[in-house]
Each structure stands twice: as structure tokens, then as C-alpha cells.
Short mmCIF file of C-alpha atoms in Angstrom, two decimals:
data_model
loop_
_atom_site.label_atom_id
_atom_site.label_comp_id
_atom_site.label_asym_id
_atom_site.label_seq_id
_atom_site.Cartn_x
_atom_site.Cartn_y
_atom_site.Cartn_z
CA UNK B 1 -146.28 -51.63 -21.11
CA UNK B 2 -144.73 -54.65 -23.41
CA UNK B 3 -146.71 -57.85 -24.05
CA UNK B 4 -145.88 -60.56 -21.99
CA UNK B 5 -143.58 -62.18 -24.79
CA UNK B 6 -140.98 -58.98 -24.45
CA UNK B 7 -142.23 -57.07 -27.59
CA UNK B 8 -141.29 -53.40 -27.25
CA UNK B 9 -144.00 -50.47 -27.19
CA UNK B 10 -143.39 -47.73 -29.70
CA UNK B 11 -142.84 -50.16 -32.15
CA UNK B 12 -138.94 -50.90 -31.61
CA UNK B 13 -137.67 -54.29 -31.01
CA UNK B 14 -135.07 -55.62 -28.71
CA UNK B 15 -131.47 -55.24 -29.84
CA UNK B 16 -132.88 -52.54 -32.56
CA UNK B 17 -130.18 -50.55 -34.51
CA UNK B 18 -129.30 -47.08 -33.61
CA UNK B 19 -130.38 -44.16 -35.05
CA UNK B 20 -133.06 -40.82 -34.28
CA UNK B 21 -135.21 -42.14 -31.42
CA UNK B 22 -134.48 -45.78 -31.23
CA UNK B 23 -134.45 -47.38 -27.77
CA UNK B 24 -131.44 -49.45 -26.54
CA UNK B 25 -131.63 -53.25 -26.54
CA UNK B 26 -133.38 -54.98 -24.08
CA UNK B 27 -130.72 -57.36 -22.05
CA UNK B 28 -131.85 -60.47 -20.27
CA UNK B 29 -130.89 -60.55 -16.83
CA UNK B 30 -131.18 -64.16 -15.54
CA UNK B 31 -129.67 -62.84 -12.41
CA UNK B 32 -128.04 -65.76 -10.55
CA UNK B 33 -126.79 -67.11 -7.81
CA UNK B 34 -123.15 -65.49 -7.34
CA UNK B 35 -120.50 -66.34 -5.38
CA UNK B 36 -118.94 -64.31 -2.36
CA UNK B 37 -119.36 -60.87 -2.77
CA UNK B 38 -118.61 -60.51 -6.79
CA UNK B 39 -119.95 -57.77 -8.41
CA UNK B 40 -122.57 -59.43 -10.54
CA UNK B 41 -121.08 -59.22 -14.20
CA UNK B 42 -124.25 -58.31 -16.11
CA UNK B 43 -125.14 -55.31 -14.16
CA UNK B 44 -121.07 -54.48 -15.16
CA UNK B 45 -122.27 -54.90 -18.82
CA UNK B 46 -124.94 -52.74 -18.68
CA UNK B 47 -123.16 -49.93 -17.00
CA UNK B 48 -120.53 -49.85 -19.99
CA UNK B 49 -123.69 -49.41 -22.21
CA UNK B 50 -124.66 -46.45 -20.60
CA UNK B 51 -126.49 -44.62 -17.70
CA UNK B 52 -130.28 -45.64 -19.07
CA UNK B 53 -130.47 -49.06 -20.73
CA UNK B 54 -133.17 -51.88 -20.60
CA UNK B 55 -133.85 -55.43 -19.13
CA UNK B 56 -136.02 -58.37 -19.27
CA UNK B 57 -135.54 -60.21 -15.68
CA UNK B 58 -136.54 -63.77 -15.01
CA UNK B 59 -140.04 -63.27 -13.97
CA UNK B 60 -143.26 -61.03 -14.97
CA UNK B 61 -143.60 -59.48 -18.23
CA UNK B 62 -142.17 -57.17 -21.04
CA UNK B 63 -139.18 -55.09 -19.77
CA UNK B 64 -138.38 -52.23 -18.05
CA UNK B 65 -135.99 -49.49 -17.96
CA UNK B 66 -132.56 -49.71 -16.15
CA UNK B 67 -130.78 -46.39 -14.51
CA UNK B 68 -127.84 -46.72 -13.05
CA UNK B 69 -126.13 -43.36 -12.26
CA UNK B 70 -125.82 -41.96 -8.99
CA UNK B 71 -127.27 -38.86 -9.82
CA UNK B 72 -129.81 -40.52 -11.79
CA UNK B 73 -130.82 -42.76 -9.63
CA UNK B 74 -130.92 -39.82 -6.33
CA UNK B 75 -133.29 -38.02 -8.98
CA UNK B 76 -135.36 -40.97 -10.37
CA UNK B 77 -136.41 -41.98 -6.62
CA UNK B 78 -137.08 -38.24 -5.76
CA UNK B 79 -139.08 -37.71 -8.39
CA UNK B 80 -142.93 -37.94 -7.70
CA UNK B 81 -143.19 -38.57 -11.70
CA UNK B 82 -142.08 -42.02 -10.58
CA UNK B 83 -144.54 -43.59 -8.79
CA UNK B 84 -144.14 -47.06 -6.60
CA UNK B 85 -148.25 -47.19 -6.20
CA UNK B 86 -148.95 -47.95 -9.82
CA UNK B 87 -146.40 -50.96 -9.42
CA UNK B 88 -149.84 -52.63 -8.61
CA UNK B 89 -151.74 -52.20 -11.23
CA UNK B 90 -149.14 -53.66 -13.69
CA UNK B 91 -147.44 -57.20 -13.93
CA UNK B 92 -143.57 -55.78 -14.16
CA UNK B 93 -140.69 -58.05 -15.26
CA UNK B 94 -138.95 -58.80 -12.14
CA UNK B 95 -136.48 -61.03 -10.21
CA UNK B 96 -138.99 -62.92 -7.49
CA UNK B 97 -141.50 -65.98 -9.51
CA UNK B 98 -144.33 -63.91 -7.72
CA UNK B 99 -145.74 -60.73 -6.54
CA UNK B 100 -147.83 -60.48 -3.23
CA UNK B 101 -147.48 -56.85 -1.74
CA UNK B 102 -149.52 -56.55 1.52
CA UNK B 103 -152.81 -54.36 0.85
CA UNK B 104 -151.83 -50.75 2.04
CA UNK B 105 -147.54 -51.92 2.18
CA UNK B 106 -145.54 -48.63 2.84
CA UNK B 107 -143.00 -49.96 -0.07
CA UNK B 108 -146.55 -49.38 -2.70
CA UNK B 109 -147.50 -46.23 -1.36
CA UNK B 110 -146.48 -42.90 -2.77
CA UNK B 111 -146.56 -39.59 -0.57
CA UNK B 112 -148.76 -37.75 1.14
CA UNK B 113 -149.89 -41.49 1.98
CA UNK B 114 -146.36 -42.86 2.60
CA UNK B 115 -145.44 -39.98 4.27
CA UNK B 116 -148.64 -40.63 6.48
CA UNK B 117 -147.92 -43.80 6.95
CA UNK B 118 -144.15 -43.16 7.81
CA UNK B 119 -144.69 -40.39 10.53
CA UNK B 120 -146.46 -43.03 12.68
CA UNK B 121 -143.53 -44.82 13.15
CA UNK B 122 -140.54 -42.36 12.76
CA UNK B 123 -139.91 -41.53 16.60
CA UNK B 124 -138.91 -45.42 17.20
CA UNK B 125 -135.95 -44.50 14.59
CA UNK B 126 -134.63 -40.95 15.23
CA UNK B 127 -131.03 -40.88 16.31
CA UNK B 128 -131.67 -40.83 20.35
CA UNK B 129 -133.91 -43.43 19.59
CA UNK B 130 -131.77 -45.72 18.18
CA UNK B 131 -129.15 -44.54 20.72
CA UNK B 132 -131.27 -45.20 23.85
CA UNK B 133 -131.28 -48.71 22.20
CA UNK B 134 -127.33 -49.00 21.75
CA UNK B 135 -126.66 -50.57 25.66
CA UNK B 136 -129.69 -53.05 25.33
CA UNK B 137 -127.93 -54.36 21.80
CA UNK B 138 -124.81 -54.15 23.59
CA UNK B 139 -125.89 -56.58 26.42
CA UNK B 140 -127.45 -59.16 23.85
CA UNK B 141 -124.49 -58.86 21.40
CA UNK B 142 -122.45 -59.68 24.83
CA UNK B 143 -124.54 -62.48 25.28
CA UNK B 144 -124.24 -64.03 22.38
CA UNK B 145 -120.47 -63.80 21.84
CA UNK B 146 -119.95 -64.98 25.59
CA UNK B 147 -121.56 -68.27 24.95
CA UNK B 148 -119.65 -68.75 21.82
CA UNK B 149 -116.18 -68.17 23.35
CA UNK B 150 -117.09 -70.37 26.28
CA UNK B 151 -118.61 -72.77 23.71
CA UNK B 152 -115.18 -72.53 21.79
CA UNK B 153 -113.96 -73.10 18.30
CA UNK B 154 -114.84 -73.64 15.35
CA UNK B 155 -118.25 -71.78 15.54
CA UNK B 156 -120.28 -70.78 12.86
CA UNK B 157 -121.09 -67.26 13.36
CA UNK B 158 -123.28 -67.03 10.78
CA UNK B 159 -126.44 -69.64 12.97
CA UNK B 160 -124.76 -68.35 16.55
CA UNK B 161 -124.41 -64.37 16.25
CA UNK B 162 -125.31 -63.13 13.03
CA UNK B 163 -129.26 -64.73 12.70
CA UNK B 164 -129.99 -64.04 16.45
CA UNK B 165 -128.57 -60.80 17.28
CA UNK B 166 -130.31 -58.55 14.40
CA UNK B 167 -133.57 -60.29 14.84
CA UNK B 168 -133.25 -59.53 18.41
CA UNK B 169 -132.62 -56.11 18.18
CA UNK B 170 -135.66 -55.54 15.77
CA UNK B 171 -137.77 -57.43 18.06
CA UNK B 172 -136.62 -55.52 20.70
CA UNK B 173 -137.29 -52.33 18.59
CA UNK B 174 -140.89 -53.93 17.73
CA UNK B 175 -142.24 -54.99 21.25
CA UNK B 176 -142.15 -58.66 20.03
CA UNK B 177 -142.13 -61.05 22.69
CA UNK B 178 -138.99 -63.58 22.62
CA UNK B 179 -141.15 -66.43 22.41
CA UNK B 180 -142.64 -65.45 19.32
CA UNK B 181 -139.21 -64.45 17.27
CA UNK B 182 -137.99 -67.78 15.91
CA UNK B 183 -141.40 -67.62 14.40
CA UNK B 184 -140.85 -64.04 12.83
CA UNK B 185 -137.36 -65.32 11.48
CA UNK B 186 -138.71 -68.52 10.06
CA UNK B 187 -141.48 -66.17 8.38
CA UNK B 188 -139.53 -63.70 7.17
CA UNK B 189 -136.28 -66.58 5.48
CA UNK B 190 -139.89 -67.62 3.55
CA UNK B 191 -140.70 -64.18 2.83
CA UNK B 192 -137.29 -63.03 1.16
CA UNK B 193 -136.24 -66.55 -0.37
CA UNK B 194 -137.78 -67.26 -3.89
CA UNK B 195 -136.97 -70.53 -3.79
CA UNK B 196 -140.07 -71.78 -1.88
CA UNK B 197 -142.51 -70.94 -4.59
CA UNK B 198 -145.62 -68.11 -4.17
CA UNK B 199 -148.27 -69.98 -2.04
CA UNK B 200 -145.92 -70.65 0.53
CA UNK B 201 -144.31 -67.01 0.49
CA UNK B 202 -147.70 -65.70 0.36
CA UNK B 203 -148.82 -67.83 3.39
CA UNK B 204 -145.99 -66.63 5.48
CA UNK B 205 -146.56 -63.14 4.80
CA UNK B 206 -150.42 -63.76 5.53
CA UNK B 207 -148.96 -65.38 9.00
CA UNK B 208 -147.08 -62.48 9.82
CA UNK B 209 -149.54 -59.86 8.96
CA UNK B 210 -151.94 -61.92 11.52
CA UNK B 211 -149.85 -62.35 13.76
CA UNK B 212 -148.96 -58.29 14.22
CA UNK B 213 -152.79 -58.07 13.74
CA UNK B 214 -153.45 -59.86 17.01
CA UNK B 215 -150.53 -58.15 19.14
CA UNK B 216 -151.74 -54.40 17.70
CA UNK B 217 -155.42 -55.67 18.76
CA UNK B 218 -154.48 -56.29 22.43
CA UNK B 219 -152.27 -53.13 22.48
CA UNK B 220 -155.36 -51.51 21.73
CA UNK B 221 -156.99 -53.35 23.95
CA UNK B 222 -154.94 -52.04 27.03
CA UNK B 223 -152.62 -54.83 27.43
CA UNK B 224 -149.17 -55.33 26.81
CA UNK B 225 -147.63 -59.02 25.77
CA UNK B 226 -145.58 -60.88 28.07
CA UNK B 227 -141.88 -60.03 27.88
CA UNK B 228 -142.12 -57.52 25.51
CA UNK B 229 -138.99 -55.54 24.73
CA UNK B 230 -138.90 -51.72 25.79
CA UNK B 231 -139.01 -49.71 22.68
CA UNK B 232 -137.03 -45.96 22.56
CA UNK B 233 -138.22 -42.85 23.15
CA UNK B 234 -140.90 -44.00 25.88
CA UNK B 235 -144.29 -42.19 26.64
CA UNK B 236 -147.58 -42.42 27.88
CA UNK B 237 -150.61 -43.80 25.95
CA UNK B 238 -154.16 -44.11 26.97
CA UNK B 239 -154.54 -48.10 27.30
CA UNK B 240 -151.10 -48.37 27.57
CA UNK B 241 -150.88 -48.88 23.68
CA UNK B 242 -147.72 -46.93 22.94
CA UNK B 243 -146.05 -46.70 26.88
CA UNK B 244 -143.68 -48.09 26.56
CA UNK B 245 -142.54 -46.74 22.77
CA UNK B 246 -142.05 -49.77 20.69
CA UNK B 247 -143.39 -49.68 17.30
CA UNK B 248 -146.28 -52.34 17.61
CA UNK B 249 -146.81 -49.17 20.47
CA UNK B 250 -146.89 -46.72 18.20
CA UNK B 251 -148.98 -48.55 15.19
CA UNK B 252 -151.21 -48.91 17.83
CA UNK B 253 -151.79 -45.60 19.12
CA UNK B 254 -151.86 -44.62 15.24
CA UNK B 255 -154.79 -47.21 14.74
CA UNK B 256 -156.44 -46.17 17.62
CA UNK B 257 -156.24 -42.11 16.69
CA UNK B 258 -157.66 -43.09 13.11
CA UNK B 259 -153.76 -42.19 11.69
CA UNK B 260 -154.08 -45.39 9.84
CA UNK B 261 -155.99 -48.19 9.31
CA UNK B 262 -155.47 -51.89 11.21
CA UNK B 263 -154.46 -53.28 8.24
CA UNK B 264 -151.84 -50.62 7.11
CA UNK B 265 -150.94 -50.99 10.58
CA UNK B 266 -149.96 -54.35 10.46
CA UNK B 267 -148.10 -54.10 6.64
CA UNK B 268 -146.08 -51.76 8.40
CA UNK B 269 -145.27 -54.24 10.95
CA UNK B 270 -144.07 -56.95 8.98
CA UNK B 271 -142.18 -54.74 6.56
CA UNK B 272 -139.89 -53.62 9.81
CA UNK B 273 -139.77 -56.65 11.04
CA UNK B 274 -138.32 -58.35 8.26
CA UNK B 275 -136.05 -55.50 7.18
CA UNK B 276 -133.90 -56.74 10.18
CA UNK B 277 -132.86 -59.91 8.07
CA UNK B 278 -130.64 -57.50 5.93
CA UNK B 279 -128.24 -56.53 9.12
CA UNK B 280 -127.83 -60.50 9.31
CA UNK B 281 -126.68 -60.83 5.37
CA UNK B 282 -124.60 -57.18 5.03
CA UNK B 283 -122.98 -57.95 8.33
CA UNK B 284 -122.31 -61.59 6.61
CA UNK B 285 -120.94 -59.98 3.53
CA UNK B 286 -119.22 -57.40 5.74
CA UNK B 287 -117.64 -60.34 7.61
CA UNK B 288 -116.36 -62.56 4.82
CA UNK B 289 -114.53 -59.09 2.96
CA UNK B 290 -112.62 -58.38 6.29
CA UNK B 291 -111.25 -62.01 7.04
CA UNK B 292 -110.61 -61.99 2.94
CA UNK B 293 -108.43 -59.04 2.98
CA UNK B 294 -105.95 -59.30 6.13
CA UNK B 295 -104.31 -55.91 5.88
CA UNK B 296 -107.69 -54.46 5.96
CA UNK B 297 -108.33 -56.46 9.12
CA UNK B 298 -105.26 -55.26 10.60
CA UNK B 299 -106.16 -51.85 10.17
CA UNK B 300 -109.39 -51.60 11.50
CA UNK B 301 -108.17 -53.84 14.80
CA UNK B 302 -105.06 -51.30 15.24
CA UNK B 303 -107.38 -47.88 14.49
CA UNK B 304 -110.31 -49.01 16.09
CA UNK B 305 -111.28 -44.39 15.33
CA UNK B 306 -111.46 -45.29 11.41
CA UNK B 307 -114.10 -48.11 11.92
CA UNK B 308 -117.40 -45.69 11.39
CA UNK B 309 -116.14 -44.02 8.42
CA UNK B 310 -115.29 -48.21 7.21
CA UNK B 311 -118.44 -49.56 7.78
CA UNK B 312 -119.60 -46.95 5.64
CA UNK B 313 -117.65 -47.85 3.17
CA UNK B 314 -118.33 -51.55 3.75
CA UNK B 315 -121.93 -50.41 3.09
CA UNK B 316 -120.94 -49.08 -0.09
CA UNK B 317 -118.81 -51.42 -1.46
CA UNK B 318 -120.83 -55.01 -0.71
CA UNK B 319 -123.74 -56.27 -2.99
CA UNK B 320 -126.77 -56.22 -0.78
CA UNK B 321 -129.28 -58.21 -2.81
CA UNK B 322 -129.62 -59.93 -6.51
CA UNK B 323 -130.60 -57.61 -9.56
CA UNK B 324 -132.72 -54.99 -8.62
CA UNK B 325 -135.43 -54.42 -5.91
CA UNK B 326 -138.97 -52.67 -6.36
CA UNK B 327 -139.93 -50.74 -9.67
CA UNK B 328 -141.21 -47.48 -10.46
CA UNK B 329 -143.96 -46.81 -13.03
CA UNK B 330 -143.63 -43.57 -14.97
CA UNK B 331 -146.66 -41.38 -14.43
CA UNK B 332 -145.81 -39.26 -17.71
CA UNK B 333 -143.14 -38.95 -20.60
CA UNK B 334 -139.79 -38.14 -18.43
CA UNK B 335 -136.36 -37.69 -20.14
CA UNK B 336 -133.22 -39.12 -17.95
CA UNK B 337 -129.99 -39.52 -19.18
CA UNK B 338 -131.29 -38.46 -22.44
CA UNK B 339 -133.78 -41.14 -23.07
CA UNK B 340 -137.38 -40.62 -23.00
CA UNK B 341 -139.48 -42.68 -20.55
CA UNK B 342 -142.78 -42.85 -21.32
CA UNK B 343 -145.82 -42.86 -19.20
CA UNK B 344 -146.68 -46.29 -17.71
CA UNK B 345 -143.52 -47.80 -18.25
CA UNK B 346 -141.68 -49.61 -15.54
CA UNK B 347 -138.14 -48.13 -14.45
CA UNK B 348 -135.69 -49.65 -12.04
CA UNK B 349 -132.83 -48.29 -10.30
CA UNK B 350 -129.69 -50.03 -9.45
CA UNK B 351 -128.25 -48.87 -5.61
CA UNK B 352 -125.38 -51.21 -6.44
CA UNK B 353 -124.68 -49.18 -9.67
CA UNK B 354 -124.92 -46.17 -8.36
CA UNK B 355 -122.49 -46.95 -5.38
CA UNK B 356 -120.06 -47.50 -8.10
CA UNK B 357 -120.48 -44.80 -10.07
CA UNK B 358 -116.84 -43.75 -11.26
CA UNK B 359 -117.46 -40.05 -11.28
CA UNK B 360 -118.56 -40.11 -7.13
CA UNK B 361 -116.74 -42.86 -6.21
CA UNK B 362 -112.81 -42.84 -7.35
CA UNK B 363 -111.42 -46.05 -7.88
CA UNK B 364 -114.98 -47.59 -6.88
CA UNK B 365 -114.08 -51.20 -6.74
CA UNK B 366 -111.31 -50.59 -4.14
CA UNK B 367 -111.88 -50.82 -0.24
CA UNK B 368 -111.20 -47.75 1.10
CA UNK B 369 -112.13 -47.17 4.63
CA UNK B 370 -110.92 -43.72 5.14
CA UNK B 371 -113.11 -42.53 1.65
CA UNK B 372 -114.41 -38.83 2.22
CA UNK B 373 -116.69 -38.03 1.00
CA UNK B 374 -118.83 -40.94 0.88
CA UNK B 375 -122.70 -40.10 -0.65
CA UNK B 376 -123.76 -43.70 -1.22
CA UNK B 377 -127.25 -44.95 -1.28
CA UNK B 378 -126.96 -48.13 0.31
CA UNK B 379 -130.07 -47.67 2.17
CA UNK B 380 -131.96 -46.13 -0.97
CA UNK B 381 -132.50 -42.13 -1.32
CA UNK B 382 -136.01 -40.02 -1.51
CA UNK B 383 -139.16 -40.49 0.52
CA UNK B 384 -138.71 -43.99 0.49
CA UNK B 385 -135.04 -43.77 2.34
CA UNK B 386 -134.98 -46.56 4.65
CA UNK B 387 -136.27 -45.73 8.05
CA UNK B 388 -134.32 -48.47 10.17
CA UNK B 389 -130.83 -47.02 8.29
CA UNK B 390 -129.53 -45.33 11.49
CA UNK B 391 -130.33 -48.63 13.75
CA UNK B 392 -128.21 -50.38 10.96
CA UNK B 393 -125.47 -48.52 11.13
CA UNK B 394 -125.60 -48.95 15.15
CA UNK B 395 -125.88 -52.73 14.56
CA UNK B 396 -122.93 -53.05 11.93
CA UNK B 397 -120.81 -50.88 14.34
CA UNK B 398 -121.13 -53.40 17.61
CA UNK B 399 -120.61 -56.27 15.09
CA UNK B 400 -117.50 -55.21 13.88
CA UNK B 401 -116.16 -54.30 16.84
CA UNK B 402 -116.93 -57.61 18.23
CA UNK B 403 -115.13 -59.63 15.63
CA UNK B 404 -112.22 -56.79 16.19
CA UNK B 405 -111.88 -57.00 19.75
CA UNK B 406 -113.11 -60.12 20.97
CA UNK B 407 -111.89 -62.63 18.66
CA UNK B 408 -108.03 -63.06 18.38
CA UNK B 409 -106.68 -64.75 15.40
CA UNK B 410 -109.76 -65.22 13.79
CA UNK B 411 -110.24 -66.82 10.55
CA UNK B 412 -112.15 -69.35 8.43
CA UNK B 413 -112.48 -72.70 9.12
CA UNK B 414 -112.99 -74.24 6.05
CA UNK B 415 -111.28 -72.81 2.28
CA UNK B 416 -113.46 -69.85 1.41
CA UNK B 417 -114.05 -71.60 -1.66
CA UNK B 418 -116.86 -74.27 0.48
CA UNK B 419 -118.59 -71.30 1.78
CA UNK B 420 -122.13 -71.26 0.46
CA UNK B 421 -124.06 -68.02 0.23
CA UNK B 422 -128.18 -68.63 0.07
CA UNK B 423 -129.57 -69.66 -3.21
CA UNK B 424 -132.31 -68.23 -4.64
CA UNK B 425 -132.45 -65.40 -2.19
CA UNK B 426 -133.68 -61.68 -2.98
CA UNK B 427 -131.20 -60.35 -0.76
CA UNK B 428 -127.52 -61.91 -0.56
CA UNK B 429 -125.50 -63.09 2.46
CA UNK B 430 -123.19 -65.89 3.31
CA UNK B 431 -125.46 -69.15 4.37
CA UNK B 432 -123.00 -69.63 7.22
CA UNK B 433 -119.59 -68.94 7.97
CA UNK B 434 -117.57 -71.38 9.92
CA UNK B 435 -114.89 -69.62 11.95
CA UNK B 436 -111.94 -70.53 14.32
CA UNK B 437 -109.52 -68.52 16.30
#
């Protein structure tokens, strides 16, 4: 690992000249704030320069390694050499001003633990899981969109459907009462945004963590909180910790069996819970591309039997965060691309890279909504896949179909160019979008 002032290990030094063995310059990445859904221009750059390079980002020290590739990055994140667990021990350059993982976070842990960890939860998200959900997200999607249209234009979609519906869902998905979810959203816009400074991210995730402590603890306890949603895949419990299937159910019943500890428990918790804030900025993003591109619109409302195969695409094609997300430290001297990692230094992968990646994708900064095949990694690849992907998908589906069906004629209500997408966030999505139809 580099000294905190960027100095390189093995001796080389940023922006070194080529020859046997030298490392590739390290870039600076100040990764900001971009508007709409532009591909951000550095990570361009450093996919010209090749499928390995380097970066300094804003925050942390030294640099870090860069791979890009879609087959590099489905082998970098398969690869137990790479290890998200040593992350901890080592202050990595990064995009966020701090660092606070939860003790015993699933994101830190590398199998057999993750994969511990994971199976607790995994029935909540299996496919008839996530279907047995589909008519409950239907009704509060309905919901939603029925008091906008009798509200009537303009709306902005972004505060009326877009916040509430995916944080209901999750909730839903969770067993977290409705009382208690504008306090998980408020927690988790703290959580994600970096523009609020470490203390107060750090006290929201402390919160959180106490909060899920305290429901798991009465789950355990035999009771059940008021107004709780009904989770998937239902069954019995002893002290009705996991009856009725929801994931605080099942953390529960995991705490109670001795599968994991309260603490891991409740990581686990928040972690899901906030990963429902990312339907609410792709669906955003998916949003503003569709009412930006009016033959695409047209096509999707006349073939409504080509809209899974174009959300997929949608997936593929829209920037879901700033920079890159969590690093990898290299447990011994790997060789990708041709260049040699050594042990203990940090890699990243981009997901955003890779879904562009010419020689998978053809013609990978067009829109294509009939593209087959379509291998991207929007929701990340290897053990640490993301386990809420399929209830996602199910989410983006009812969206679009709701702006496709239900609202005639829609369209902005201001000039796209006064549309403001959050600043300083992790993960990117329109602030609001102010509609009419």
C-alpha cells in the first residue's frame, strides 16, 4: 500500500515512462457531480488507456488499481484472491470523505462467512418470493399513482412515486412497520449522501443498526410489531420470529438458532434496507432516458412484450452511482490484463465499464431494447451478486409500465436542462422530476 501522499510501491512514480515492468500512471479521479445520465468522461479516459490502469480518488490514501473489462471484472469479483474483508484493515483511496462499515457488514465479509451470512436471508429473495410479492407492490404502486392523477398535473414523480414506492416495497419485504419508514428513508438519504460529513453518516447508520436491533429483539422475543408487512415465502417459527417470512423474520430465527450473531444480524438489516434507495435513483435515471428519447417511448408504449428485455437494457445502459463502489485487496501477486497486482494492494472494478465493454456490448452507447444477448453486471457478479436483483427487476417492471400505461402525453415540466440530480451522492438519480401530461 502507497503512503498517504500517492507515492507508488515498487518504487515507480505516477505518470512513470514505459518500459519492462513499469506500472501505468496513476489518474486523479475527482469524480463529480454530472449531469443527467452522461457517461462520466474520466472513466471514458481510462478505458482508452487500457483494461488495468490506476487512480487516486478524492478521499483515503495512495491509489489503487482500476479494471474495467467485462471479463475482467466477472473474474476479479470471482476470484477469492480478491478479498473485500481486508478492505478493513487498510485506509483505501476512495470516493466517500469517510469510511464506517458496520462491524460484521455482509459487503466486508468474504465466503464461507458471507456465504453464511447470505443463506439466512436468501428465501425472502428467490424468484417465487419476490413473485408472491408482485400483487402487494402492485396495489401500493396503484395507490400511489391514483392519488397523483386525482391530484393532477404537474407532479413531481420523483417526491410522489419514485421515493415512496421502493421504500415501501423493501419495508414490506423487511417486516418494517409503516410508521417507522420515513425514518429508514431519512436514515438511509444520510447514509448514501457524502455531503453531510462522517459523524452525521456514522450516527445514522448507528440509528439504523439500533433500530433493527430492537425490532430483531422483540421478534425473538415472540412478538411481532404493529402493522408489519407480510414477508414471502411464509412459515412457522417458534416465537413467531420468522411466521410470517419477512427478513427481520428470518435474521431473527438465524439469531435465535446461533446462524449469526445479533449484531451481524442487524448489519444485514440495514444493508437491505437501504439497498432499496437504488430502485428510487435507476428508476429516476430510467425515467428521464425514456421521456428524453420519444421514439424510444413510443416503442415501448406500442410493444408493451419488448419492455423486460428494455429494462434490461435500461439497466445496462444508465450510470448507477459516481466512480466506483467498494474495493478489493489483493491477497497475493495476481496478473490481470497483463499487469501484476501485488499482494495488499487495493483493486477496484468499474460495473459501468464493464457494461460498456465494446467486445460484449456492440455499439454500447446506443439504447437498444431488443439487445440479445445481454450479460451485464448491473447488479455486480460473484458471491457478492446482489441479493435484492430479482425484486429490482420486479420493481423497474411495474414502474415502467405505469408511466407507459397510465400516463398519456407525459412529459417534463420544466426544460430538462433545470433538472437537478443529487449532489454529492454515492449513488446517482434525478433529485426530482417535475412532470405533466
Amino acid at each position: 500500500m502507497s503512503a498517504p501522499g500517492g507515492a507508488c510501491p515498487h518504487g515507480a512514480a505516477p505518470g512513470a515512462p514505459d518500459g519492462p515492468g513499469a506500472l501505468p500512471p496513476v489518474r486523479d479521479w475527482p469524480a463529480t457531480d454530472l449531469p443527467g445520465t452522461d457517461f462520466d468522461p474520466v472513466l471514458s479516459e481510462l478505458m482508452r488507456e487500457g483494461p488495468v490502469t490506476r487512480i487516486r480518488l478524492p478521499h483515503g490514501s495512495g491509489w489503487a488499481w482500476l479494471v474495467t473489462r467485462h471479463a475482467d471484472v466477472r473474474a476479479v469479483t470471482n476470484d477469492p484472491r480478491f478479498s473485500r474483508r481486508a478492505v478493513l484493515e487498510q485506509d483505501v483511496t476512495r470516493l466517500a470523505p469517510h469510511f464506517i462499515p458496520v462491524p460484521g457488514a455482509i459487503g466486508f465479509e468474504d465466503p464461507p462467512g458471507h456465504t453464511r451470512l447470505r443463506r439466512v436471508v436468501a428465501p425472502a429473495f428467490t424468484a417465487p418470493g419476490v413473485e408472491r410479492l408482485r400483487g402487494r407492490a402492485q396495489e401500493m404502486l396503484d395507490d400511489l399513482v391514483n392519488a397523483v392523477l386525482r391530484e393532477g398535473p404537474p407532479a413531481d414523480l420523483t417526491a410522489a412515486v419514485l421515493a415512496p414506492f421502493p421504500l415501501a416495497v423493501v419495508s414490506e419485504l423487511m417486516g418494517v412497520p409503516p410508521a417507522d419508514r420515513p425514518r429508514m428513508h431519512h436514515w438511509t438519504e444520510l447514509i448514501l449522501s457524502s455531503a453531510h460529513g462522517a459523524e452525521r453518516s456514522a450516527r445514522a447508520r448507528q440509528e439504523m443498526c439500533d433500530h433493527f436491533t430492537a425490532l430483531l429483539r422483540r421478534r425473538i422475543a415472540g412478538g411481532s410489531p404493529a402493522g408489519g408487512g407480510q414477508g414471502p415465502g411464509s412459515r412457522a417459527g417458534n416465537g413467531g420470529s420468522a411466521a410470517d417470512g419477512s427478513v427481520t423474520g428470518l435474521l431473527a430465527a438465524g439469531v435465535a438458532d446461533g446462524q449469526l450473531t445479533e449484531a451481524e444480524a442487524a448489519g444485514l438489516a440495514l444493508l437491505l434496507q437501504i439497498g432499496g434507495e437504488a430502485v428510487t435513483n435507476n428508476s429516476g435515471n430510467i425515467l428521464y432516458l425514456l421521456l428524453t428519447r420519444p421514439d424510444l417511448w413510443e416503442r415501448l408504449r406500442e410493444e408493451p412484450e419488448s419492455r423486460p428485455s428494455a429494462v434490461e437494457e435500461l439497466l445496462r445502459y444508465i450510470p448507477h452511482r459516481n466512480a466506483v463502489g467498494l474495493s478489493r485487496i489483493a491477497l497475493e501477486d495476481v496478473t490481470v490484463a497483463g499487469a501484476r497486482i501485488r499482494a495488499g494492494e487495493p483493486v477496484y472494478v468499474s460495473y459501468l465499464a464493464a457494461n460498456r465493454d465494446p467486445e460484449v456490448f456492440p455499439d454500447p452507447g446506443r439504447i437498444d431494447p431488443g439487445r440479445s444477448p445481454n450479460p451485464h453486471v448491473a447488479f455486480g457478479h460473484g458471491p457478492h451478486y446482489c441479493v435484492g436483483a430479482l425484486l429490482a427487476r420486479m420493481e423497474s417492471e411495474l414502474l415502467l409500465d405505469a408511466w407507459l400505461d397510465r400516463f398519456p402525453g407525459l412529459r417534463f415540466a420544466v426544460p430538462t436542462g433545470q433538472l437537478r440530480w443529487r449532489p454529492g451522492a454515492l449513488i446517482r438519480g434525478p433529485e426530482s422530476l417535475p412532470v405533466t401530461w
